[in-house]
Coordinates of C-alpha atoms and ligand atoms in Angstrom, one line a residue:
M170 CA 0.0 0.0 0.0
S171 CA 1.5 3.3 -1.0
N172 CA 0.9 6.2 1.3
L173 CA -0.2 9.6 0.0
P174 CA 2.5 12.2 -0.5
I175 CA 3.7 14.6 2.3
A176 CA 4.6 18.1 1.3
T177 CA 8.2 19.3 1.8
N178 CA 9.1 22.1 4.2
A179 CA 9.6 24.5 1.3
V180 CA 6.1 23.8 0.1
V181 CA 4.6 24.2 3.6
R182 CA 6.4 27.6 4.0
Q183 CA 5.1 28.8 0.6
H184 CA 1.6 27.7 1.5
A185 CA 1.8 29.5 4.8
L186 CA 3.1 32.7 3.1
K187 CA 0.3 32.5 0.6
L188 CA -2.2 32.3 3.5
L189 CA -0.6 35.2 5.2
R190 CA -0.8 37.3 2.1
R191 CA -4.4 36.5 1.8
F192 CA -5.2 37.5 5.4
R193 CA -2.6 40.4 5.5
R194 CA -5.0 43.1 6.7
P195 CA -6.6 41.3 9.7
A196 CA -3.1 39.9 10.5
L197 CA -1.6 43.3 10.6
V198 CA -4.4 44.7 12.7
M199 CA -4.0 41.9 15.1
L200 CA -0.2 42.3 15.3
G201 CA -0.8 46.0 15.9
F202 CA -3.0 45.4 18.9
Y203 CA -0.7 42.8 20.4
A204 CA 2.3 45.2 20.0
A205 CA 0.3 48.0 21.7
A206 CA -0.7 45.7 24.5
S207 CA 2.9 44.5 25.0
A208 CA 4.2 48.1 24.9
A209 CA 1.7 49.0 27.6
A210 CA 3.0 46.2 29.8
L211 CA 6.5 47.4 29.3
A212 CA 5.9 50.6 31.2
A213 CA 5.8 48.7 34.6
P214 CA 9.5 47.9 35.0
F215 CA 10.4 51.4 33.9
I216 CA 8.0 52.9 36.5
I217 CA 9.3 50.6 39.3
G218 CA 12.8 51.7 38.2
Q219 CA 11.8 55.3 38.6
F220 CA 10.4 54.5 42.0
V221 CA 13.7 52.9 43.2
Q222 CA 15.7 55.7 41.6
R223 CA 13.8 58.4 43.4
A224 CA 13.9 56.5 46.7
S225 CA 17.7 56.1 46.5
N226 CA 18.3 59.8 45.7
G227 CA 15.7 61.1 48.2
S228 CA 13.3 62.7 45.6
L229 CA 10.4 60.3 46.3
T230 CA 7.6 62.6 47.5
S231 CA 4.1 61.4 48.3
R232 CA 2.9 63.2 45.1
A233 CA 5.5 61.3 43.0
V234 CA 4.4 58.0 44.6
L235 CA 0.8 58.8 43.7
W236 CA 1.7 59.5 40.1
L237 CA 3.8 56.4 39.7
V238 CA 1.0 54.3 41.0
V239 CA -1.5 55.9 38.7
A240 CA 0.9 55.3 35.7
L241 CA 1.2 51.7 36.8
L242 CA -2.5 51.3 36.9
V243 CA -3.0 52.9 33.5
S244 CA -0.3 50.7 32.0
S245 CA -1.8 47.5 33.4
L246 CA -5.5 48.4 32.5
S247 CA -4.6 49.4 28.9
N248 CA -2.5 46.2 28.6
T249 CA -5.6 44.1 29.7
A250 CA -7.9 46.0 27.3
L251 CA -5.6 45.9 24.3
N252 CA -4.9 42.2 25.0
Y253 CA -8.6 41.5 25.0
I254 CA -9.1 43.1 21.6
A255 CA -6.0 41.5 20.1
R256 CA -7.0 38.0 21.4
R257 CA -10.5 38.4 19.9
Q258 CA -9.0 39.5 16.7
S259 CA -6.5 36.6 16.6
Y260 CA -9.1 33.9 17.5
T261 CA -11.4 35.2 14.7
L262 CA -8.5 35.2 12.3
G263 CA -7.5 31.7 13.5
E264 CA -11.0 30.4 12.7
R265 CA -11.0 31.9 9.2
V266 CA -7.5 30.6 8.4
F267 CA -8.5 27.1 9.7
A268 CA -11.7 27.2 7.7
T269 CA -9.8 28.0 4.6
L270 CA -7.3 25.2 5.2
R271 CA -10.1 22.8 5.8
E272 CA -12.0 23.8 2.7
E273 CA -8.8 23.5 0.6
F274 CA -8.1 20.1 2.0
L275 CA -11.6 18.9 1.4
A276 CA -11.4 20.0 -2.2
D277 CA -8.1 18.2 -2.6
V278 CA -9.5 15.0 -1.1
L279 CA -12.6 15.1 -3.4
R280 CA -10.4 15.6 -6.4
L281 CA -8.2 12.5 -5.6
P282 CA -8.4 9.9 -8.4
L283 CA -10.3 6.9 -7.2
S284 CA -7.5 4.6 -8.0
V285 CA -5.2 6.5 -5.7
V286 CA -7.7 6.4 -2.8
E287 CA -8.1 2.7 -3.2
R288 CA -4.4 2.1 -3.3
A289 CA -3.5 4.4 -0.4
G290 CA -6.0 2.7 1.8
T291 CA -8.5 4.4 4.0
G292 CA -6.2 4.5 7.1
D293 CA -3.9 7.2 5.7
L294 CA -6.7 9.4 4.4
L295 CA -8.8 8.9 7.5
S296 CA -5.9 9.8 9.8
R297 CA -5.3 13.0 7.8
T298 CA -9.0 14.0 7.9
T299 CA -9.2 13.4 11.6
N300 CA -5.9 13.5 13.5
D301 CA -4.1 15.9 11.3
I302 CA -7.0 18.3 11.0
E303 CA -7.3 18.2 14.8
A304 CA -3.6 18.9 15.2
L305 CA -3.7 21.7 12.8
N306 CA -6.8 23.1 14.5
R307 CA -4.9 23.3 17.8
T308 CA -2.0 25.0 16.0
V309 CA -4.0 27.6 14.1
R310 CA -6.4 28.4 16.9
F311 CA -4.1 28.4 19.9
A312 CA -0.4 27.7 19.3
L313 CA 0.1 30.2 16.5
P314 CA -1.6 33.2 18.1
E315 CA 0.0 32.5 21.5
W316 CA 3.4 32.0 19.9
T317 CA 3.0 35.2 17.9
V318 CA 2.1 37.2 21.0
A319 CA 5.1 35.7 22.9
V320 CA 7.5 36.6 20.1
I321 CA 6.2 40.2 19.9
Q322 CA 6.5 40.5 23.7
T323 CA 10.0 39.2 23.7
V324 CA 11.2 41.5 20.9
L325 CA 9.6 44.6 22.4
T326 CA 11.0 43.7 25.9
L327 CA 14.4 43.4 24.3
V328 CA 14.0 46.8 22.6
A329 CA 12.8 48.4 25.9
M330 CA 15.8 46.9 27.7
F331 CA 18.3 48.3 25.3
L332 CA 16.5 51.7 25.2
T333 CA 16.7 51.9 29.0
S334 CA 20.3 51.0 29.3
P335 CA 22.3 49.2 26.5
L336 CA 25.2 48.7 28.9
V337 CA 23.1 46.7 31.5
A338 CA 21.1 44.9 28.8
L339 CA 24.3 43.4 27.3
A340 CA 24.5 41.0 30.3
S341 CA 21.3 39.2 29.2
L342 CA 23.0 38.3 25.9
V343 CA 25.4 35.7 27.5
V344 CA 22.7 33.1 27.3
V345 CA 22.0 33.6 23.6
P346 CA 24.8 31.3 22.2
V347 CA 23.8 28.3 24.4
L348 CA 20.1 28.9 23.7
A349 CA 20.6 29.2 20.0
I350 CA 22.8 26.1 19.7
T351 CA 20.5 23.8 21.8
T352 CA 17.4 25.1 20.0
K353 CA 18.9 24.4 16.6
R354 CA 19.9 20.9 17.7
Y355 CA 16.4 20.3 19.2
L356 CA 14.6 21.3 16.0
R357 CA 17.0 19.3 13.8
Y358 CA 16.4 16.1 15.8
A359 CA 12.8 16.6 17.0
S360 CA 11.3 17.5 13.6
P361 CA 11.7 14.0 12.0
G362 CA 10.5 12.6 15.3
Y363 CA 7.2 14.5 14.9
V364 CA 6.8 13.3 11.3
R365 CA 7.4 9.7 12.4
E366 CA 4.9 10.2 15.1
R367 CA 2.2 11.3 12.7
I368 CA 2.9 8.4 10.3
A369 CA 2.8 6.0 13.2
Y370 CA -0.6 7.2 14.2
A371 CA -1.9 6.9 10.6
T372 CA -0.7 3.3 10.5
M373 CA -2.3 2.5 13.8
F374 CA -5.6 4.0 12.7
G375 CA -5.4 2.2 9.4
A376 CA -4.8 -1.2 11.1
I377 CA -7.7 -0.6 13.6
S378 CA -10.2 0.7 11.1
E379 CA -9.3 -2.1 8.6
T380 CA -9.9 -4.7 11.3
A381 CA -13.2 -3.2 12.4
E382 CA -14.5 -2.8 8.8
G383 CA -13.4 -6.3 7.8
A384 CA -14.4 -7.9 11.1
R385 CA -16.3 -10.7 9.4
T386 CA -13.6 -11.5 7.0
V387 CA -11.1 -11.5 9.9
D388 CA -13.3 -13.9 11.7
A389 CA -14.0 -16.2 8.8
L390 CA -10.3 -16.5 7.8
R391 CA -9.2 -16.7 11.5
L392 CA -7.0 -13.6 10.9
S393 CA -7.6 -12.2 14.4
D394 CA -4.1 -13.2 15.7
R395 CA -2.5 -11.7 12.7
Q396 CA -4.6 -8.5 13.0
A397 CA -3.9 -8.2 16.7
G398 CA -0.2 -8.6 16.0
R399 CA -0.3 -5.9 13.4
I400 CA -2.2 -3.5 15.7
D401 CA 0.2 -4.3 18.6
E402 CA 3.1 -3.6 16.3
S403 CA 1.6 -0.2 15.2
I404 CA 0.8 0.7 18.8
R405 CA 4.4 -0.1 19.7
E406 CA 5.7 2.1 16.9
A407 CA 3.4 5.0 18.0
F408 CA 4.6 4.5 21.6
Y409 CA 8.3 4.6 20.7
S410 CA 7.9 7.6 18.4
E411 CA 6.1 9.4 21.1
L412 CA 8.8 8.4 23.6
Y413 CA 11.4 9.8 21.2
T414 CA 9.9 13.3 21.0
L415 CA 9.2 13.2 24.7
S416 CA 12.9 12.5 25.5
M417 CA 13.9 15.3 23.1
R418 CA 11.7 17.7 25.1
L419 CA 13.1 16.3 28.3
W420 CA 16.7 17.3 27.7
W421 CA 15.9 20.6 26.0
F422 CA 13.3 22.2 28.4
P423 CA 15.6 22.1 31.5
I424 CA 18.4 23.7 29.5
V425 CA 16.1 26.5 28.5
E426 CA 14.8 27.0 32.0
A427 CA 18.3 27.1 33.5
N428 CA 19.3 29.6 30.9
F429 CA 16.4 31.9 31.9
S430 CA 17.5 31.9 35.6
F431 CA 21.1 32.4 34.5
A432 CA 20.1 35.5 32.5
V433 CA 18.3 37.1 35.5
T434 CA 21.2 36.5 37.9
T435 CA 23.8 37.6 35.4
T436 CA 21.9 40.9 34.7
L437 CA 21.5 41.6 38.4
L438 CA 25.2 41.0 39.1
W439 CA 26.3 43.0 36.1
G440 CA 23.8 45.9 36.8
G441 CA 24.9 46.0 40.5
W442 CA 28.5 46.1 39.5
L443 CA 27.9 48.9 37.0
F444 CA 25.9 50.9 39.6
I445 CA 28.7 50.6 42.2
G446 CA 31.2 51.8 39.6
H447 CA 28.8 54.8 38.9
H448 CA 28.3 53.7 35.2
V449 CA 24.5 53.4 35.4
T450 CA 21.8 54.6 37.8
I451 CA 20.1 52.2 40.2
G452 CA 16.8 52.9 38.4
A453 CA 18.2 51.6 35.1
A454 CA 19.8 48.5 36.7
T455 CA 16.5 47.7 38.4
A456 CA 14.4 48.3 35.3
V457 CA 16.6 46.1 33.0
T458 CA 16.7 43.3 35.6
L459 CA 12.9 43.4 35.8
Y460 CA 12.7 43.4 32.0
V461 CA 14.7 40.2 32.0
V462 CA 12.5 38.7 34.6
Q463 CA 9.4 39.8 32.6
M464 CA 10.9 38.3 29.4
T465 CA 11.2 34.8 30.8
D466 CA 7.4 34.4 30.6
P467 CA 7.0 35.0 26.9
L468 CA 10.2 33.1 26.2
D469 CA 8.9 30.2 28.2
R470 CA 5.7 30.2 26.0
I471 CA 7.7 30.4 22.8
V472 CA 9.5 27.2 23.9
A473 CA 6.3 25.5 25.1
W474 CA 4.3 26.2 22.0
L475 CA 7.2 25.3 19.7
D476 CA 6.5 21.6 19.6
E477 CA 2.8 22.2 19.1
L478 CA 3.9 24.3 16.1
Q479 CA 6.1 21.5 14.9
I480 CA 3.2 19.1 15.1
G481 CA 1.0 21.6 13.3
Q482 CA 3.7 22.0 10.6
T483 CA 3.8 18.3 10.1
A484 CA 0.1 18.0 10.0
L485 CA -0.1 20.8 7.4
A486 CA 2.6 19.0 5.3
R487 CA 0.4 15.9 5.4
L488 CA -2.8 17.9 4.5
I489 CA -1.4 19.9 1.6
G490 CA 0.6 16.9 0.5
V491 CA -2.7 15.4 -0.7
A492 CA -2.8 18.2 -3.4
E493 CA 0.4 16.8 -4.9
V494 CA -1.3 13.7 -6.1
E495 CA -1.4 14.1 -9.8
D496 CA -4.8 14.2 -11.5
D497 CA -5.1 11.2 -13.7
R498 CA -7.3 13.1 -16.3
S499 CA -7.0 16.3 -18.1
H500 CA -10.5 17.8 -17.9
D501 CA -10.1 19.6 -21.3
G502 CA -12.5 17.3 -23.2
G503 CA -15.7 18.6 -24.8
E504 CA -19.2 17.3 -24.4
P505 CA -19.5 13.7 -25.7
Q506 CA -21.5 13.5 -29.0
G507 CA -23.6 10.4 -29.1
E508 CA -23.4 7.1 -27.2
L509 CA -20.9 5.1 -29.1
I510 CA -18.1 3.6 -26.9
E511 CA -14.9 2.8 -28.6
I512 CA -12.0 0.9 -27.0
T513 CA -8.8 1.0 -29.0
D514 CA -5.7 -1.0 -28.1
V515 CA -6.1 -0.5 -24.4
R516 CA -3.4 -1.6 -22.0
Y517 CA -3.6 -1.3 -18.2
A518 CA -1.4 -2.1 -15.3
Y519 CA -2.0 -1.9 -11.5
R520 CA 1.7 -2.2 -10.9
A521 CA 4.2 -0.7 -13.3
G522 CA 5.5 -3.4 -15.7
H523 CA 2.7 -5.9 -15.0
D524 CA 0.0 -5.3 -17.6
V525 CA -3.3 -7.1 -17.0
L526 CA -4.8 -5.9 -20.2
H527 CA -2.6 -6.4 -23.3
G528 CA -4.3 -4.4 -26.1
V529 CA -8.1 -4.7 -26.0
S530 CA -10.1 -3.2 -28.9
L531 CA -13.9 -3.2 -29.1
S532 CA -16.7 -0.9 -30.2
I533 CA -20.0 -1.0 -28.3
Q534 CA -23.0 0.3 -30.2
P535 CA -25.7 2.4 -28.5
G536 CA -28.4 0.1 -27.0
E537 CA -26.3 -3.0 -27.4
R538 CA -26.2 -5.8 -24.8
L539 CA -22.7 -7.0 -24.5
A540 CA -21.7 -9.8 -22.1
I541 CA -18.1 -10.2 -21.1
V542 CA -17.1 -13.7 -20.0
G543 CA -13.9 -15.5 -19.2
P544 CA -12.0 -17.2 -16.5
S545 CA -11.4 -15.5 -13.1
G546 CA -8.5 -13.1 -13.2
A547 CA -8.6 -12.6 -16.9
G548 CA -9.2 -8.8 -16.6
K549 CA -13.0 -8.5 -17.0
S550 CA -13.6 -6.3 -14.0
T551 CA -10.6 -4.2 -14.9
L552 CA -12.1 -3.6 -18.4
G553 CA -15.4 -2.7 -16.7
R554 CA -13.7 -0.1 -14.4
L555 CA -11.9 1.4 -17.4
I556 CA -15.1 1.7 -19.4
A557 CA -16.8 3.4 -16.4
G558 CA -13.8 5.8 -16.3
I559 CA -12.7 4.9 -12.8
D560 CA -9.2 4.0 -14.0
I561 CA -7.6 5.5 -17.1
P562 CA -5.8 3.2 -19.6
R563 CA -2.0 3.2 -19.5
S564 CA -2.0 3.3 -23.3
G565 CA -4.6 3.2 -26.0
S566 CA -7.9 5.0 -25.6
I567 CA -11.5 4.6 -24.6
T568 CA -13.9 7.2 -26.0
I569 CA -17.5 7.9 -25.1
G570 CA -19.3 9.7 -27.9
G571 CA -16.0 10.6 -29.4
E572 CA -14.4 12.1 -26.3
S573 CA -11.6 10.3 -24.5
V574 CA -12.4 9.3 -20.9
A575 CA -9.0 10.6 -20.0
N576 CA -10.1 14.1 -20.9
L577 CA -13.5 14.1 -19.0
P578 CA -14.0 14.8 -15.4
L579 CA -15.5 11.8 -13.5
S580 CA -18.7 13.8 -12.8
S581 CA -19.2 14.2 -16.5
I582 CA -18.5 10.6 -17.3
R583 CA -21.1 9.6 -14.7
Q584 CA -23.8 11.3 -16.7
H585 CA -23.0 8.9 -19.5
V586 CA -21.7 5.7 -18.0
A587 CA -22.3 4.2 -14.6
L588 CA -20.8 1.1 -12.9
V589 CA -23.4 -0.9 -11.0
T590 CA -22.0 -2.8 -8.0
Q591 CA -23.1 -4.3 -4.8
E592 CA -22.1 -1.1 -3.0
H593 CA -25.2 0.8 -2.2
H594 CA -24.4 3.3 0.4
I595 CA -27.2 5.1 2.1
F596 CA -26.2 8.6 3.0
I597 CA -27.4 10.5 6.1
G598 CA -30.3 12.6 4.8
T599 CA -33.9 12.2 3.5
V600 CA -34.9 9.7 0.9
R601 CA -35.1 12.6 -1.5
D602 CA -31.5 13.7 -0.6
N603 CA -30.3 10.2 -1.2
L604 CA -31.8 10.0 -4.7
I605 CA -31.1 13.5 -6.1
L606 CA -27.4 13.1 -5.3
A607 CA -27.2 11.8 -8.8
R608 CA -29.0 14.8 -10.3
P609 CA -29.6 17.6 -7.9
S610 CA -32.0 19.4 -10.2
S611 CA -34.6 16.6 -10.0
N612 CA -38.1 17.5 -8.8
D613 CA -40.3 15.3 -6.7
D614 CA -42.2 14.0 -9.7
A615 CA -39.0 12.7 -11.2
V616 CA -38.0 11.2 -7.9
R617 CA -41.4 9.4 -7.6
R618 CA -41.1 8.1 -11.2
A619 CA -37.6 6.8 -10.5
L620 CA -38.9 5.0 -7.4
A621 CA -41.9 3.6 -9.3
A622 CA -39.6 2.3 -12.0
V623 CA -37.7 0.1 -9.5
D624 CA -40.9 -0.9 -7.6
A625 CA -40.0 1.0 -4.5
L626 CA -42.6 3.8 -4.6
E627 CA -45.0 1.8 -2.5
W628 CA -42.8 1.2 0.5
V629 CA -41.3 4.7 0.4
E630 CA -44.8 6.3 0.5
E631 CA -45.5 4.1 3.6
L632 CA -42.5 5.5 5.4
P633 CA -43.3 7.8 8.4
S634 CA -42.6 11.0 6.3
G635 CA -42.5 9.6 2.8
L636 CA -39.7 11.3 0.8
D637 CA -38.8 13.4 3.8
T638 CA -38.0 10.4 6.0
E639 CA -34.5 10.6 7.3
L640 CA -32.3 7.6 6.4
G641 CA -28.7 6.7 7.2
S642 CA -27.0 5.5 10.3
T643 CA -29.1 7.6 12.6
G644 CA -32.3 7.5 10.6
H645 CA -35.0 5.1 9.6
P646 CA -33.6 1.6 9.0
V647 CA -34.0 0.0 5.5
T648 CA -33.3 -3.6 4.4
P649 CA -30.4 -4.4 2.2
A650 CA -32.9 -5.0 -0.7
Q651 CA -34.5 -1.7 -0.1
A652 CA -31.1 0.0 0.0
Q653 CA -30.3 -1.6 -3.4
Q654 CA -33.6 -0.4 -4.8
L655 CA -32.7 3.1 -3.7
A656 CA -29.4 2.8 -5.4
L657 CA -31.1 1.6 -8.6
A658 CA -33.6 4.5 -8.4
R659 CA -30.6 6.8 -8.1
L660 CA -29.3 5.3 -11.3
V661 CA -32.7 6.0 -13.0
L662 CA -32.4 9.6 -12.0
A663 CA -28.8 9.9 -13.1
D664 CA -30.0 8.4 -16.4
P665 CA -26.7 7.4 -17.9
H666 CA -27.0 5.9 -21.4
T667 CA -24.6 3.0 -20.5
L668 CA -24.4 0.7 -17.5
V669 CA -21.5 -1.5 -16.7
L670 CA -22.9 -4.3 -14.6
D671 CA -20.4 -6.4 -12.6
E672 CA -22.4 -9.5 -11.7
A673 CA -19.8 -10.8 -9.3
T674 CA -20.5 -7.8 -7.0
A675 CA -24.0 -6.7 -8.1
L676 CA -27.1 -8.3 -6.6
L677 CA -25.1 -10.8 -4.7
D678 CA -27.8 -11.5 -2.1
P679 CA -29.7 -14.4 -3.6
R680 CA -32.8 -13.9 -1.6
A681 CA -33.0 -10.3 -2.6
A682 CA -32.0 -11.1 -6.2
R683 CA -35.2 -12.6 -7.4
H684 CA -37.2 -9.6 -6.2
L685 CA -34.7 -7.2 -7.5
E686 CA -34.4 -8.7 -10.9
R687 CA -37.5 -6.9 -12.0
S688 CA -36.3 -3.6 -10.6
L689 CA -33.0 -4.1 -12.3
S690 CA -34.4 -4.9 -15.7
A691 CA -36.5 -1.7 -15.5
V692 CA -33.3 0.2 -15.0
L693 CA -31.5 -1.6 -17.9
E694 CA -34.4 -0.9 -20.3
G695 CA -33.4 1.3 -23.2
R696 CA -29.7 1.5 -22.2
T697 CA -26.5 0.1 -23.4
V698 CA -25.5 -2.7 -21.0
I699 CA -22.1 -4.2 -20.6
A700 CA -22.5 -7.1 -18.3
I701 CA -19.5 -8.9 -16.8
A702 CA -21.3 -12.2 -16.8
H703 CA -20.8 -15.0 -14.3
R704 CA -24.0 -16.7 -15.0
L705 CA -23.8 -17.7 -18.7
H706 CA -27.5 -17.3 -19.3
T707 CA -26.7 -13.5 -19.3
A708 CA -24.3 -14.3 -22.1
H709 CA -27.0 -16.3 -23.9
D710 CA -29.4 -13.4 -23.8
A711 CA -26.8 -10.8 -24.9
D712 CA -26.5 -9.3 -28.4
R713 CA -22.8 -10.1 -28.4
V714 CA -20.4 -12.0 -26.2
A715 CA -16.7 -11.0 -25.7
V716 CA -14.5 -13.7 -24.2
V717 CA -11.6 -12.3 -22.3
I718 CA -8.6 -14.5 -21.7
D719 CA -5.3 -13.3 -20.2
G720 CA -6.1 -9.7 -20.8
L721 CA -7.1 -10.1 -24.4
I722 CA -10.3 -10.5 -26.3
A723 CA -10.0 -14.1 -27.5
E724 CA -13.4 -14.4 -29.1
L725 CA -16.2 -11.9 -30.1
G726 CA -19.6 -12.6 -31.6
T727 CA -23.2 -13.7 -30.9
H728 CA -23.9 -16.7 -28.7
D729 CA -24.8 -18.8 -31.7
E730 CA -21.7 -17.7 -33.7
L731 CA -19.4 -18.5 -30.8
L732 CA -21.0 -21.9 -30.3
A733 CA -20.6 -22.7 -34.0
H734 CA -17.0 -21.5 -33.8
N735 CA -16.5 -24.3 -31.2
G736 CA -13.7 -22.5 -29.3
E737 CA -13.3 -21.2 -25.7
Y738 CA -16.9 -20.0 -25.4
A739 CA -18.4 -23.2 -26.6
A740 CA -16.3 -25.0 -24.0
L741 CA -17.4 -22.7 -21.2
W742 CA -21.0 -23.0 -22.3
R743 CA -20.8 -26.8 -22.4
S744 CA -19.2 -27.0 -18.9
W745 CA -21.7 -24.5 -17.5
R746 CA -24.7 -26.4 -19.0
S747 CA -23.4 -29.8 -17.6
D748 CA -23.4 -28.2 -14.2
I749 CA -27.1 -27.6 -14.3
P750 CA -29.0 -30.7 -13.3
G751 CA -31.5 -31.8 -15.9
A752 CA -30.0 -29.7 -18.7
S753 CA -28.4 -31.4 -21.7
Ligands
LIG66 P1 -11.6 -10.8 -13.6 O1 -12.6 -9.7 -13.4 O2 -11.6 -11.3 -15.0 O3 -11.7 -11.9 -12.6 P2 -9.7 -8.7 -12.8 O4 -9.9 -7.6 -13.8 O5 -10.4 -8.6 -11.5 O6 -10.2 -10.1 -13.4 O7 -8.2 -8.9 -12.6 C1 -7.2 -9.0 -13.6 C2 -5.9 -9.1 -13.0 O8 -5.6 -7.9 -12.3 C3 -5.7 -10.2 -12.0 O9 -4.5 -10.8 -12.2 C4 -5.8 -9.5 -10.7 O10 -5.0 -10.2 -9.7 C5 -5.2 -8.1 -11.0 N1 -5.8 -7.1 -10.2 C6 -7.2 -6.8 -10.1 N2 -7.4 -5.8 -9.2 C7 -6.2 -5.4 -8.8 C8 -5.7 -4.4 -7.9 N3 -6.5 -3.5 -7.3 N4 -4.4 -4.3 -7.7 C9 -3.5 -5.1 -8.3 N5 -3.9 -6.1 -9.1 C10 -5.2 -6.2 -9.4

């Protein structure tokens, strides 16, 4: 199973910059408010410095104390007010950015070629749509705003320190080299750890959801030990990758903390020494030391949010990586003219270098009933998927009404050709919602006609609210046969001129089959039908039969012609007939 791509750091940066440009105005307003709030908070150490200064030189009058206290109050109140506005602004911005990212991601996912989704497995995609979105959510809503605030506060505090007294402020710089080197090391070793962690979670979710979805198969084939082993293995991997990033934080955080205390003591020592030597005033030494103390809080937050940002960056890389899957079709085709389907020298491989179709050519006339027969593994289903436009030929071409399927978007192909399988998902929504998915413009008359065509109108009208009855996992339950009828009614509404019917997967439930046969034949009426036939009476009733053997069309003709030819088909027919008791 090949995982979906993950975007590189450069791509992530570019994407982030693009978002920033898009939200430049609100971002600048937010930054402005945060800067003003931080500036207001910076008055406090300066005021206290003045207090100490006046106390030491004897100029501290009661009037001065009053003024200093008022200034302190104003600074703290305006800090609170500005912070409130800034935070509101940043949370709103966070919501908008996150909504944009989520919409982009959804568009990317919906655009993924079906074959890629099938090959990547649901685990990877599921983990991106849940875990990674959740991680990104935390980053965009909380980590990013908090981190930005902390950076602004740190920078402004540094500026204030150097404005108050560059000489005293110099002391705080002794911690910069150690901090810079250890941070760089931490980022270098921790980043791949976070990527590994996300992948480990994706694998774990994949293993668990696959086991839950395939519980019956797991049971039937006694795979539970194997599945339990795989899940244990994936949990172990998630555990160790979590342990790794945790140990990275464990050595780095204490170093950072120690450096903060070191910066405060160094500044106090250095400021005191400068004051004794009459190089600076006691007010300046006090204010700068207080600035260093005040700076440890935002610095602490910068550090604390850094790994959340790393997780967010990794999640973003996984989300926008989905956009890197190349589209398998060009979308520049025109509207198909007519209903003729032409298959010309088509080759197809699931794995590079292993063709399963080796040059299939065939024209299917409008209204024709074509049966495709042949041994299992010959390539019949593959051919069906190609005609329905799910996969695109590796070479050669398939045209619908003169337009190559490779140039048509899947949504446009669906209006012409549909694949009928056993899958008949009921979506959460009303009966009407479930049907008009295929053609959103349909009115209730059309919906009723479609239901009547498949013999389902009667029971639908008896539902508690008729067409408005809620279905799906939380709604009114329907039987598998009813679900299949709804799927067929959906097809009637979609009204494609050609149906590809895979008998191996369509109408598998034998009890439902007899009842559904009538519904199905109503749907087939008047359309081109390509039936991948497992019951040879389908072939007998078809206009033409194509015998596929080893990825090639070995024989093509009517049932009678092929019998007379006395080749593969005649042999298949004889062996099938002899399996039926009483037939000769
Ligand atoms: P049929 O419908 O005639 O039984 P298929 O079209 O299902 O044959 O399969 C043709 C060949 O392609 C087989 O060898 C099968 O193993 C292979 N194949 C089918 N589906 C896949 C897939 N999703 N990935 C890889 N190989 C596949």
